[in-house]
Short mmCIF file of C-alpha atoms in Angstrom, two decimals:
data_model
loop_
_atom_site.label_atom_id
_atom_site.label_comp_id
_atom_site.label_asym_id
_atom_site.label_seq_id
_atom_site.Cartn_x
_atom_site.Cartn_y
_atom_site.Cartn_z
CA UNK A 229 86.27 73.25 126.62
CA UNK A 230 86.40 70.37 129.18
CA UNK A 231 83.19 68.72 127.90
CA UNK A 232 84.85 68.69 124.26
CA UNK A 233 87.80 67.41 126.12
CA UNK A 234 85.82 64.38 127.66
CA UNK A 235 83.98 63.92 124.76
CA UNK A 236 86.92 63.13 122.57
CA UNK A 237 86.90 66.19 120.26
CA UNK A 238 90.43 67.62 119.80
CA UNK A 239 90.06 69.28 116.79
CA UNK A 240 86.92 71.25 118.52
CA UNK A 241 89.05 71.92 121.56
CA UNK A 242 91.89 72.84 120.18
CA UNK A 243 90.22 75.31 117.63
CA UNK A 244 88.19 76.75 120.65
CA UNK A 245 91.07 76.98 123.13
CA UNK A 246 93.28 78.96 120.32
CA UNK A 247 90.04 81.31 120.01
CA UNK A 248 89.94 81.73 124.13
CA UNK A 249 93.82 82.29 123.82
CA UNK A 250 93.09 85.00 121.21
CA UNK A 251 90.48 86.55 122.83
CA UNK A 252 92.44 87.18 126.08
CA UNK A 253 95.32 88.51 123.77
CA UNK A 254 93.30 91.59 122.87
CA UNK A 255 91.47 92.68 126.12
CA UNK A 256 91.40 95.98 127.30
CA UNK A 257 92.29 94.65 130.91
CA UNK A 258 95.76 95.88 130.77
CA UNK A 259 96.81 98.99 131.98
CA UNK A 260 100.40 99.60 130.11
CA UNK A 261 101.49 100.13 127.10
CA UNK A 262 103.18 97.06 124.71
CA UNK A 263 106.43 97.17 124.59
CA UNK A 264 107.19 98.82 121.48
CA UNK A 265 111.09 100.09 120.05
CA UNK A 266 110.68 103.16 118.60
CA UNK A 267 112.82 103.91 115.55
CA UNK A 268 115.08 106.50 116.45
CA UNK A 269 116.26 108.30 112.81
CA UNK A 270 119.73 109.67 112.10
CA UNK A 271 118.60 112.94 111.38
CA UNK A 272 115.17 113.99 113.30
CA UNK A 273 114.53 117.40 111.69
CA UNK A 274 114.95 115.12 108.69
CA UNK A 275 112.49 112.41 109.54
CA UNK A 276 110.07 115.44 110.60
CA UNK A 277 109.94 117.36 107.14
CA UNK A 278 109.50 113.98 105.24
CA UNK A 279 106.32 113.03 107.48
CA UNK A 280 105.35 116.77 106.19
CA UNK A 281 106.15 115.82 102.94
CA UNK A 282 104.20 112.51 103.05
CA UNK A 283 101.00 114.19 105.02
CA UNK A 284 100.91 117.39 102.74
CA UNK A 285 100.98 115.28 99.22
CA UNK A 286 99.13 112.64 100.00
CA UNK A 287 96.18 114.79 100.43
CA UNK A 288 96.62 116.73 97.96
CA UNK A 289 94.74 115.54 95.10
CA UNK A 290 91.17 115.79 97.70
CA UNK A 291 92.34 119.47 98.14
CA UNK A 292 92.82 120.79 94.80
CA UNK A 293 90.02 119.18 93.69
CA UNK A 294 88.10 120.32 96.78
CA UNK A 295 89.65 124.10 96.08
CA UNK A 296 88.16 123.79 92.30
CA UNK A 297 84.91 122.25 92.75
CA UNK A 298 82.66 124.76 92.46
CA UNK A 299 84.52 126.61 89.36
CA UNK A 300 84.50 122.92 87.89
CA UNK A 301 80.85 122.60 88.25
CA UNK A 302 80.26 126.13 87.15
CA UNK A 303 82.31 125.18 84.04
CA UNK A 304 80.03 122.37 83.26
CA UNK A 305 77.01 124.58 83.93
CA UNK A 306 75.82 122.16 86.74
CA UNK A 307 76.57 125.00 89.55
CA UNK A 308 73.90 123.08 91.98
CA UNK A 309 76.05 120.12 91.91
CA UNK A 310 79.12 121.06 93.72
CA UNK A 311 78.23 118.87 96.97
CA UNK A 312 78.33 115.82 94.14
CA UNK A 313 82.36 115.76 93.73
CA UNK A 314 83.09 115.99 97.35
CA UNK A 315 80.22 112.95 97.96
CA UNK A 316 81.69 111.51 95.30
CA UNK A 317 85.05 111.59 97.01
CA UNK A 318 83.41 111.12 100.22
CA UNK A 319 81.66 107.79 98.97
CA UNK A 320 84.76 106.02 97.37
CA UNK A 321 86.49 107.04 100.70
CA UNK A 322 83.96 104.67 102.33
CA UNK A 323 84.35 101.99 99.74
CA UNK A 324 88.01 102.00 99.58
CA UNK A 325 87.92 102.12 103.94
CA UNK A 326 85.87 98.91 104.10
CA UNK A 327 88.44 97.47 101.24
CA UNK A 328 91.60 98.54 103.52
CA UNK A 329 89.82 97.36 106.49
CA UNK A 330 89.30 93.45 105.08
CA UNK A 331 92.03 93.44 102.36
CA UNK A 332 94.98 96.08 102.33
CA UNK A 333 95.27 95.74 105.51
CA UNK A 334 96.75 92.66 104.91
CA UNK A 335 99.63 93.90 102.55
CA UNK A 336 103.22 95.82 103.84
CA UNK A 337 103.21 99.74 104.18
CA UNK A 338 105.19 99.97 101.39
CA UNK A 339 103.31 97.89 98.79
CA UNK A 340 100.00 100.03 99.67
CA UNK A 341 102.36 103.47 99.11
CA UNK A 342 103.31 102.37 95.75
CA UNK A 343 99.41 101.74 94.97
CA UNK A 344 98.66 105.43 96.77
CA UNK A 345 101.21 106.78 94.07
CA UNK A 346 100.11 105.56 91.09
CA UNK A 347 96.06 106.27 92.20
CA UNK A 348 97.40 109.81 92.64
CA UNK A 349 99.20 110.28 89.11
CA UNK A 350 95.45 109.25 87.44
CA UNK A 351 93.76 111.61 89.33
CA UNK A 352 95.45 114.70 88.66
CA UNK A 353 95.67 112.99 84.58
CA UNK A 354 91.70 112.19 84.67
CA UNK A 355 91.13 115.55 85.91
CA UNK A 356 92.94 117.11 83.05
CA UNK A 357 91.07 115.47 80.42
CA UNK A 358 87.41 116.23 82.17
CA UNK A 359 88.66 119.79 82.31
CA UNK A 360 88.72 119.91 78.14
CA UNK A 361 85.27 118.48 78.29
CA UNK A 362 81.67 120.21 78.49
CA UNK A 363 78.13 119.74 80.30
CA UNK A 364 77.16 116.38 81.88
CA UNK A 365 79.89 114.28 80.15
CA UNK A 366 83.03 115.88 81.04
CA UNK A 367 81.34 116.01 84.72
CA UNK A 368 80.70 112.58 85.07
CA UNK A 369 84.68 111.86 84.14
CA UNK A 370 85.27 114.66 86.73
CA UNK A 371 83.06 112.63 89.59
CA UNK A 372 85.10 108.97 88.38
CA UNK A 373 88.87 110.60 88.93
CA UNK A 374 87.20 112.42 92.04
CA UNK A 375 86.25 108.94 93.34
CA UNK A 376 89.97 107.67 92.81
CA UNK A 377 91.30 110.43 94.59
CA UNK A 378 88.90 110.03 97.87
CA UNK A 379 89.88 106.31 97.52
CA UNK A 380 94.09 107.24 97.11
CA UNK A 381 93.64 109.97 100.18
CA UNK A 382 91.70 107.34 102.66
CA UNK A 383 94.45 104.51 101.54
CA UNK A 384 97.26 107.11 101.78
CA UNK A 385 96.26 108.17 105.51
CA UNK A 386 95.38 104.91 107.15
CA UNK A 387 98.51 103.46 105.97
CA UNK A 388 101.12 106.41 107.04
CA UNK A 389 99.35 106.65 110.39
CA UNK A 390 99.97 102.55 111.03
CA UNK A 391 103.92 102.99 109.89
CA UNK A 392 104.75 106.31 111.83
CA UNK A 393 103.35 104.32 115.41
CA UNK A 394 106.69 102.85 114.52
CA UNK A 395 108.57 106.24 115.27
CA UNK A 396 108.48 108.86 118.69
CA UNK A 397 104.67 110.65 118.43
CA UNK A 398 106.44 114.12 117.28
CA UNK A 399 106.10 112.39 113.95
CA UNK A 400 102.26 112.17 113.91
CA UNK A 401 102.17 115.83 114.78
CA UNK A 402 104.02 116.47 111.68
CA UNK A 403 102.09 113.92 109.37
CA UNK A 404 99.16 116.37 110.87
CA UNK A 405 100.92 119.58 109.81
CA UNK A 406 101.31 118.47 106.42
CA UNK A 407 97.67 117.72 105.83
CA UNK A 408 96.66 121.15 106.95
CA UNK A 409 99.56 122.11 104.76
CA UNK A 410 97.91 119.95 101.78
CA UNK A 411 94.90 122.14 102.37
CA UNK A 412 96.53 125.45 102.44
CA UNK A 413 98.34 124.77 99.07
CA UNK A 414 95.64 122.85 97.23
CA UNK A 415 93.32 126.35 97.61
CA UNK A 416 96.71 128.70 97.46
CA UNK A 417 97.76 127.30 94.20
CA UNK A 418 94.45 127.23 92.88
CA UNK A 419 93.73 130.56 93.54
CA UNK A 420 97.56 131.42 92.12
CA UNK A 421 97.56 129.53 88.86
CA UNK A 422 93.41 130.14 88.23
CA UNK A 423 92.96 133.93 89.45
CA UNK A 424 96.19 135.17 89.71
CA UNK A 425 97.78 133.35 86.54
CA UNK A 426 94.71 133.15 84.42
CA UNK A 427 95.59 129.09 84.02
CA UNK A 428 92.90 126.96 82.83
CA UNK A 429 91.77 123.80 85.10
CA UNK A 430 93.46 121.47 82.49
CA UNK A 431 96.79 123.10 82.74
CA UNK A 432 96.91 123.26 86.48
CA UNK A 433 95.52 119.47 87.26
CA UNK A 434 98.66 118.76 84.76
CA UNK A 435 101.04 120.56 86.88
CA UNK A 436 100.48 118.65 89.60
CA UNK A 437 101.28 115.27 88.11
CA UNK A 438 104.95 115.69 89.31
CA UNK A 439 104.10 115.81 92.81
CA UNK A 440 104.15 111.70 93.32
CA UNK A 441 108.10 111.85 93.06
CA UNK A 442 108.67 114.03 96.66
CA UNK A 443 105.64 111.62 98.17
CA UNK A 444 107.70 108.58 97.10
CA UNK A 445 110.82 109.84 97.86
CA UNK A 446 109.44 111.28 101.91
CA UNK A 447 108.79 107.82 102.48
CA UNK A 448 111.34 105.80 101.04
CA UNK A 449 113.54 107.60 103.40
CA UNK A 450 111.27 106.97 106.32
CA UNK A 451 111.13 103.49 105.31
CA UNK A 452 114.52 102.86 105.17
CA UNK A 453 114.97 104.66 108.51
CA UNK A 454 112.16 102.27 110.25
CA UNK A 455 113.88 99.00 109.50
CA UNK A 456 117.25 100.32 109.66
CA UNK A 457 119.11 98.09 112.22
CA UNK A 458 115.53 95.82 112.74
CA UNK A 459 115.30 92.53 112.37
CA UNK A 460 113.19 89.38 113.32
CA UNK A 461 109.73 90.08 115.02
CA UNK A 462 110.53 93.68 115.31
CA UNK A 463 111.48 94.03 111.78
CA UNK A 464 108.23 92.30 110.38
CA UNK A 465 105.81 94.83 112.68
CA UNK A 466 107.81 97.85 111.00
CA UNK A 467 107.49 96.44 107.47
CA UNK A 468 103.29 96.05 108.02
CA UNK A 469 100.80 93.50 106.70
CA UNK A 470 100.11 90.32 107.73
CA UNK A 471 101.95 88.40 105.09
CA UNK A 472 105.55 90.03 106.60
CA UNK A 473 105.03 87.80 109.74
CA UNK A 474 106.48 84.72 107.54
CA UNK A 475 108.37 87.03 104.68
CA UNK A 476 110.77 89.46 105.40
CA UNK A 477 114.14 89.17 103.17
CA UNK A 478 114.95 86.19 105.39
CA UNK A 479 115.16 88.30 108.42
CA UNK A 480 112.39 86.23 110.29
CA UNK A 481 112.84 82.49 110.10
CA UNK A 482 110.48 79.92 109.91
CA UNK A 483 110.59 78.87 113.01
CA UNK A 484 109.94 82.09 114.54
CA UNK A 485 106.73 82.64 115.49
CA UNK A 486 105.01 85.80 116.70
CA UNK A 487 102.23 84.96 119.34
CA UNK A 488 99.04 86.69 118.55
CA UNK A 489 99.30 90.22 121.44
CA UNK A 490 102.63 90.19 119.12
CA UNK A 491 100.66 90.23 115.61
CA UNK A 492 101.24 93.54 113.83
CA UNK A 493 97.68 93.73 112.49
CA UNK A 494 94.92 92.06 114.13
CA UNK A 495 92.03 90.82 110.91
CA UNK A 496 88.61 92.08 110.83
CA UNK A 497 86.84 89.51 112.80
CA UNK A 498 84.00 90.09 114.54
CA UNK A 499 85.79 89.30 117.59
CA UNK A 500 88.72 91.70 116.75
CA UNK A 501 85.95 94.53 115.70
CA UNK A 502 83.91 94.39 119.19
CA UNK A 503 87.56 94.77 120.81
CA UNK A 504 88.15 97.76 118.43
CA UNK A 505 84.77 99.23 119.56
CA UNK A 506 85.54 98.62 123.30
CA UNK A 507 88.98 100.13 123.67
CA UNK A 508 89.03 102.76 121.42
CA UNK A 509 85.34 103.53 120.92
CA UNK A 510 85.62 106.69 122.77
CA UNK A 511 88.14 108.14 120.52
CA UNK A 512 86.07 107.12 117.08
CA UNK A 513 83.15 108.33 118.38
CA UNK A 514 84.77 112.02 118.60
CA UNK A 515 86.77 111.42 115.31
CA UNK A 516 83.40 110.51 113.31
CA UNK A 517 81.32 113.77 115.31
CA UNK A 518 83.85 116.43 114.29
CA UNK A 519 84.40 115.20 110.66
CA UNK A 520 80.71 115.09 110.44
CA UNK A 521 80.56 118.64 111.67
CA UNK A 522 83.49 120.00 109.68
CA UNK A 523 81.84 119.32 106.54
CA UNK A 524 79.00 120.68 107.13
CA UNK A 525 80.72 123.88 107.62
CA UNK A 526 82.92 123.58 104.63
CA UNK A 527 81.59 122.83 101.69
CA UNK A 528 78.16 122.89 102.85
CA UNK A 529 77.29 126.08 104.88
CA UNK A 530 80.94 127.64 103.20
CA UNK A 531 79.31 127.42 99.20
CA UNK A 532 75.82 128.99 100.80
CA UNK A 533 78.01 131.82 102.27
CA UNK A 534 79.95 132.40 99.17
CA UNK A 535 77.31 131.75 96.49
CA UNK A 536 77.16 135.42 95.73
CA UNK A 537 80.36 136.61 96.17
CA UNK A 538 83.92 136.36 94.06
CA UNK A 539 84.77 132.44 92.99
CA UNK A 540 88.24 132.98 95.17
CA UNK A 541 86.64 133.33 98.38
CA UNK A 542 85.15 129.81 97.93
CA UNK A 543 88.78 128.23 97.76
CA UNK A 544 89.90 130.98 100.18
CA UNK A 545 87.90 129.44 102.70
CA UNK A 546 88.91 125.84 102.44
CA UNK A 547 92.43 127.39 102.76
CA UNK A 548 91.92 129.45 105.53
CA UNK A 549 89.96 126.24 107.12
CA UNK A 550 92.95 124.70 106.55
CA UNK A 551 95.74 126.80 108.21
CA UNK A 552 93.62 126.69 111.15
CA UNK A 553 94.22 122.20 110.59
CA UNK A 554 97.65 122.61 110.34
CA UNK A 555 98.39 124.41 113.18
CA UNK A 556 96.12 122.30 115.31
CA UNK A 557 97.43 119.32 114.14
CA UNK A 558 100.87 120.58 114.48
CA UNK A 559 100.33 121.53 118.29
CA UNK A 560 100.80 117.82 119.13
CA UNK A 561 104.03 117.30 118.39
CA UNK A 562 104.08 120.36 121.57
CA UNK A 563 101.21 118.76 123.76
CA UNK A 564 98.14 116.45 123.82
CA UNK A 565 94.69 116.90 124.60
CA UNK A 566 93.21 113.91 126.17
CA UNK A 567 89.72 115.38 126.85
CA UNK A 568 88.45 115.69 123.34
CA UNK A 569 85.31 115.57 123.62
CA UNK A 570 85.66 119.34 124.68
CA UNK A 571 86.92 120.22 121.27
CA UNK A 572 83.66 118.69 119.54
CA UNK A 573 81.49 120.40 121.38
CA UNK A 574 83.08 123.48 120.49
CA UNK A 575 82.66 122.63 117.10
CA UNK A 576 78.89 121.93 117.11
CA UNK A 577 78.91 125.74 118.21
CA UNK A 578 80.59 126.73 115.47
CA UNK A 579 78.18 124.94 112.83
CA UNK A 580 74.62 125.91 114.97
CA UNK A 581 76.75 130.32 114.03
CA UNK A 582 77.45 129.09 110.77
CA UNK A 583 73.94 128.39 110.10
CA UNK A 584 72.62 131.57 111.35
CA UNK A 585 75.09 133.14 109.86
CA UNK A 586 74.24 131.39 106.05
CA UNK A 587 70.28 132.73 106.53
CA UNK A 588 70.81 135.98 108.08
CA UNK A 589 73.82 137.15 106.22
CA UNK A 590 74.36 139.29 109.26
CA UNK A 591 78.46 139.58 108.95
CA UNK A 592 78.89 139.01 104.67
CA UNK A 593 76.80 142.07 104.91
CA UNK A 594 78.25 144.08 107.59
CA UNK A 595 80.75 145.83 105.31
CA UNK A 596 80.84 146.97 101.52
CA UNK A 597 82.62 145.52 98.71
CA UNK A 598 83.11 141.44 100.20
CA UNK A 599 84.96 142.84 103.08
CA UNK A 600 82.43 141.07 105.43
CA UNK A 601 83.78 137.64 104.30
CA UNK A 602 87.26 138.19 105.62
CA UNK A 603 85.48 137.87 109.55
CA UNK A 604 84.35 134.76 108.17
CA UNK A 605 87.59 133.23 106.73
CA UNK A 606 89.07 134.60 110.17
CA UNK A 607 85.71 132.56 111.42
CA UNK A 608 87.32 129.22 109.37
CA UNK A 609 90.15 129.24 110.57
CA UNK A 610 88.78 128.94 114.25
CA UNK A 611 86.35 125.99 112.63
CA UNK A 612 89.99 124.77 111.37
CA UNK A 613 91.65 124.39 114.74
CA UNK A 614 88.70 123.00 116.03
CA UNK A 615 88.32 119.81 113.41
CA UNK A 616 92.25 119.59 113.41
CA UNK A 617 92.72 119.79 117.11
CA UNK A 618 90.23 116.89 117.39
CA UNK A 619 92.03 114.63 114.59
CA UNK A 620 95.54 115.36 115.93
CA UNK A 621 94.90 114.11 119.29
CA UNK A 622 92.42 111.09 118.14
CA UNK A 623 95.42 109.76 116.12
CA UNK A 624 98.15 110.15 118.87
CA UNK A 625 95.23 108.20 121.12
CA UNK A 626 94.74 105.45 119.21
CA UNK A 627 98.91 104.63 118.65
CA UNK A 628 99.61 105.59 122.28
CA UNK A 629 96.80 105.15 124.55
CA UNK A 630 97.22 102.90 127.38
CA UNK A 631 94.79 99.59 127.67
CA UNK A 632 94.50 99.52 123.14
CA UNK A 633 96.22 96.09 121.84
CA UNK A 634 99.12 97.22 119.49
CA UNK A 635 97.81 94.47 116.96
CA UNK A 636 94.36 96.25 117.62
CA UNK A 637 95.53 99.77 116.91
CA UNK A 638 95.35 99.87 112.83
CA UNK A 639 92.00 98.02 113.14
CA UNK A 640 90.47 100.76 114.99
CA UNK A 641 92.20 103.66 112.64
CA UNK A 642 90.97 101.59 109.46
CA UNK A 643 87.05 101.42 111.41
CA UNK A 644 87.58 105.27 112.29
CA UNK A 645 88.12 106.24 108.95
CA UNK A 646 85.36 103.88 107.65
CA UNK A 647 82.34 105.21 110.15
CA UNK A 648 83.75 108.68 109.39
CA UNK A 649 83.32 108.31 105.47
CA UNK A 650 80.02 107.26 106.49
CA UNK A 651 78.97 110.32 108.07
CA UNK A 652 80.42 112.43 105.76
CA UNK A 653 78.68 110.70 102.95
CA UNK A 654 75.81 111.32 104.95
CA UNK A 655 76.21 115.08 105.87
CA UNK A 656 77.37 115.90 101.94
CA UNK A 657 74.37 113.86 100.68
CA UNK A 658 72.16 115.85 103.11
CA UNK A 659 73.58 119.46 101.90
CA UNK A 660 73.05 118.25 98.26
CA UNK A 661 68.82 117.97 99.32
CA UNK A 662 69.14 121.30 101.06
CA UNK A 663 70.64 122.86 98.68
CA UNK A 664 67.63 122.53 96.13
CA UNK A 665 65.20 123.06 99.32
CA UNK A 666 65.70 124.96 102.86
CA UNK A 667 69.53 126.26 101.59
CA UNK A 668 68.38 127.20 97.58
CA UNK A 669 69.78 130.27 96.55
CA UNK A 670 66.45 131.88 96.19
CA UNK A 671 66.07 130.90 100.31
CA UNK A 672 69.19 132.20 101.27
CA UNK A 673 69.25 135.11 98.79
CA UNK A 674 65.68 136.36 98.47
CA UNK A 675 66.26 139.60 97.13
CA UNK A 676 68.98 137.79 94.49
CA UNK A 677 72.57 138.42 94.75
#
């Protein structure tokens, strides 16, 4: 900086000072948190069930579609293909992460609900109209809409996790709850309406459409609760995006300016990445293990156990996976576990069992007539708390943990989400090879079901 100085380059120094000044502005040096006003809502029991609301809808679509995947694929006699719609999910997830991290990021919480809405209403409509079709062609239209909905569930939960940082952490708890919730109902009312009901996969994906009008409604009222009473610089880092520093309603003047440790949302610059990585790389590193892990116990090791058995038990347990999520995810509205890493290696346990359990067949067989499977829902549910545990307390890290930049903190979420998408992808594109090879049903079932 001084030679440029000397050497009579302002622009140059000026540029290169504002990047020093930025640079300093998201180091991990400091030790306490940024001052931050929570919003404190009218009504919190209120506030609580609408973060429920918000959590259990917006992932929704992924578990309904998750719950009928392998009667879908049996329906379009492709029955070795049910990895393919959750990969298919899985990859658009990635897509649509790396398209949040450089682009939505950019635009106010609202704005990207609105877009999660509408992405949700084709789903559940595209879904209806692969359901009337037959063999490969109305299962490619099934893997499209099951694209948009991985897409609408990664958009949904990045941007609801950067706008409840606004309120007290009880919140993220119940954003938690909900998606365990999501998971619970998208298998419960599959099983209901399919088994129970005797509806066909057309008729329920068409019930469902109805569901965006609660979603919008759960946040509008958190919404207006945020930036009730806000205004200015405070008001512009509830509303999100990076356009609301200059635009909000009038609210923040021109003249205002935020400096940049004020900026709601720090871009995707290198710079702002290798920050990301450095004070939250711990926590992404133990977000991206146990969703790695979690798939491969359900679907992967789950449609090996349950090739042979009743289609219900498939969706039973991805709902019984999914009680144990909600009640982990729950538990931190109660308390927090810093030390997560404990909770992934618990979880590699419980994959290393589940593999055992998938080529011995030690417990499906113990008892007569399926009754073996119910230790191994009982078995999901403890795979359930493990995953949901682990994403409960990752979240509440990266929005509270002490020495993260707040205009760093939706950065490192959006990367999260993006490296996890990646090693799901990975993990569902390695159970669709073994599958056909080491996991084939003539492997795992030699003497046929």
């Amino acid at each position: 900086v001084a030679v440029l100085r000397k050497v009579g380059c302002p622009i140059l120094f000026s540029r290169l000072k504002a990047s020093l000044t930025m640079a300093r502005s998201v180091s991990c040096d400091s030790r306490e948190l940024e001052d931050r006003p929570l919003a404190q809502p009218r009504s919190f029991g209120l506030a609580f069930l609408a973060a429920v609301i918000c959590g259990s809808i917006n992932n929704l679509t992924y578990c309904v579609i998750s719950g009928a995947s392998q009667s879908l694929v049996r329906h379009f006699r492709m029955q070795s293909q049910v990895a393919v719609l959750t990969m298919s999910m899985t990859g658009f997830s990635l897509m649509t992460a790396v398209v949040s991290t450089r682009f939505l990021i950019q635009l106010r919480f609202y704005t990207r609900v609105l877009l999660v809405l509408f992405m949700c209403t084709a789903t559940y409509a595209g879904m209806a109209v692969a359901s009337t079709m037959e063999g490969a062609a109305g299962f490619v239209v099934a893997v499209l809409f099951s694209c948009v909905a991985g897409g609408q569930q990664v958009i949904g939960e990045v941007t609801n996790l950067a706008f409840l940082k606004a309120f007290p952490p009880e919140l993220i708890g119940a954003w938690g709850a909900g998606t365990g919730i999501s998971g619970i109902l998208g298998g419960g009312i599959y099983v209901l309406l399919s088994g129970l009901l005797g509806l066909s996969n057309m008729v329920i994906f068409g019930l469902m459409l109805p569901t965006a009008l609660p979603y919008w409604a759960a946040f509008h009222y958190l919404h207006r609760e945020a930036t009730r009473g806000k205004e200015g610089a405070n008001l512009a880092k509830v509303v999100g995006g990076t356009s609301s520093l200059t635009r909000v309603g009038g609210d923040f003047g021109p003249r205002e300016q935020l400096q940049p440790s004020e900026v709601m949302v720090a871009p995707a610059t290198l710079a702002n990445i290798q920050t990301a990585f450095r004070c939250s790389g711990f926590i992404m590193f133990n977000l991206v293990a146990v969703y790695v892990l979690e798939y491969a116990v359900f679907p992967g090791l789950a449609d090996r156990e349950t090739l042979c058995s009743s289609k219900e038990w498939y969706a039973t347990m991805w709902m019984c996976y999914n009680i144990g999520v909600m009640m982990s995810r729950l538990s931190v509205a109660i308390f927090r576990i810093e030390r997560v890493w404990l909770i992934t290696i618990l979880q590699l346990t419980n994959v290393v069992g589940w593999f055992a359990e998938v080529y011995s067949g030690r417990i499906r067989d113990a008892l007569p007539e399926e009754h073996g499977l119910y230790i191994m829902a009982a078995w999901m549910i403890i795979v359930g708390l493990c995953g949901g545990a682990t994403y409960g307390n990752c979240m509440y890290l990266f929005n509270n943990k002490e020495g993260i930049p707040e205009n760093i903190r939706e950065l490192g979420v959006n990367l999260a989400m993006m490296m996890s998408n990646v090693g799901i992808a990975t993990i569902t594109l390695s159970f669709s090879l073994l599958d056909n090879t080491v996991l084939a049903k003539s492997v795992v079932y030699p003497h046929g079901c």
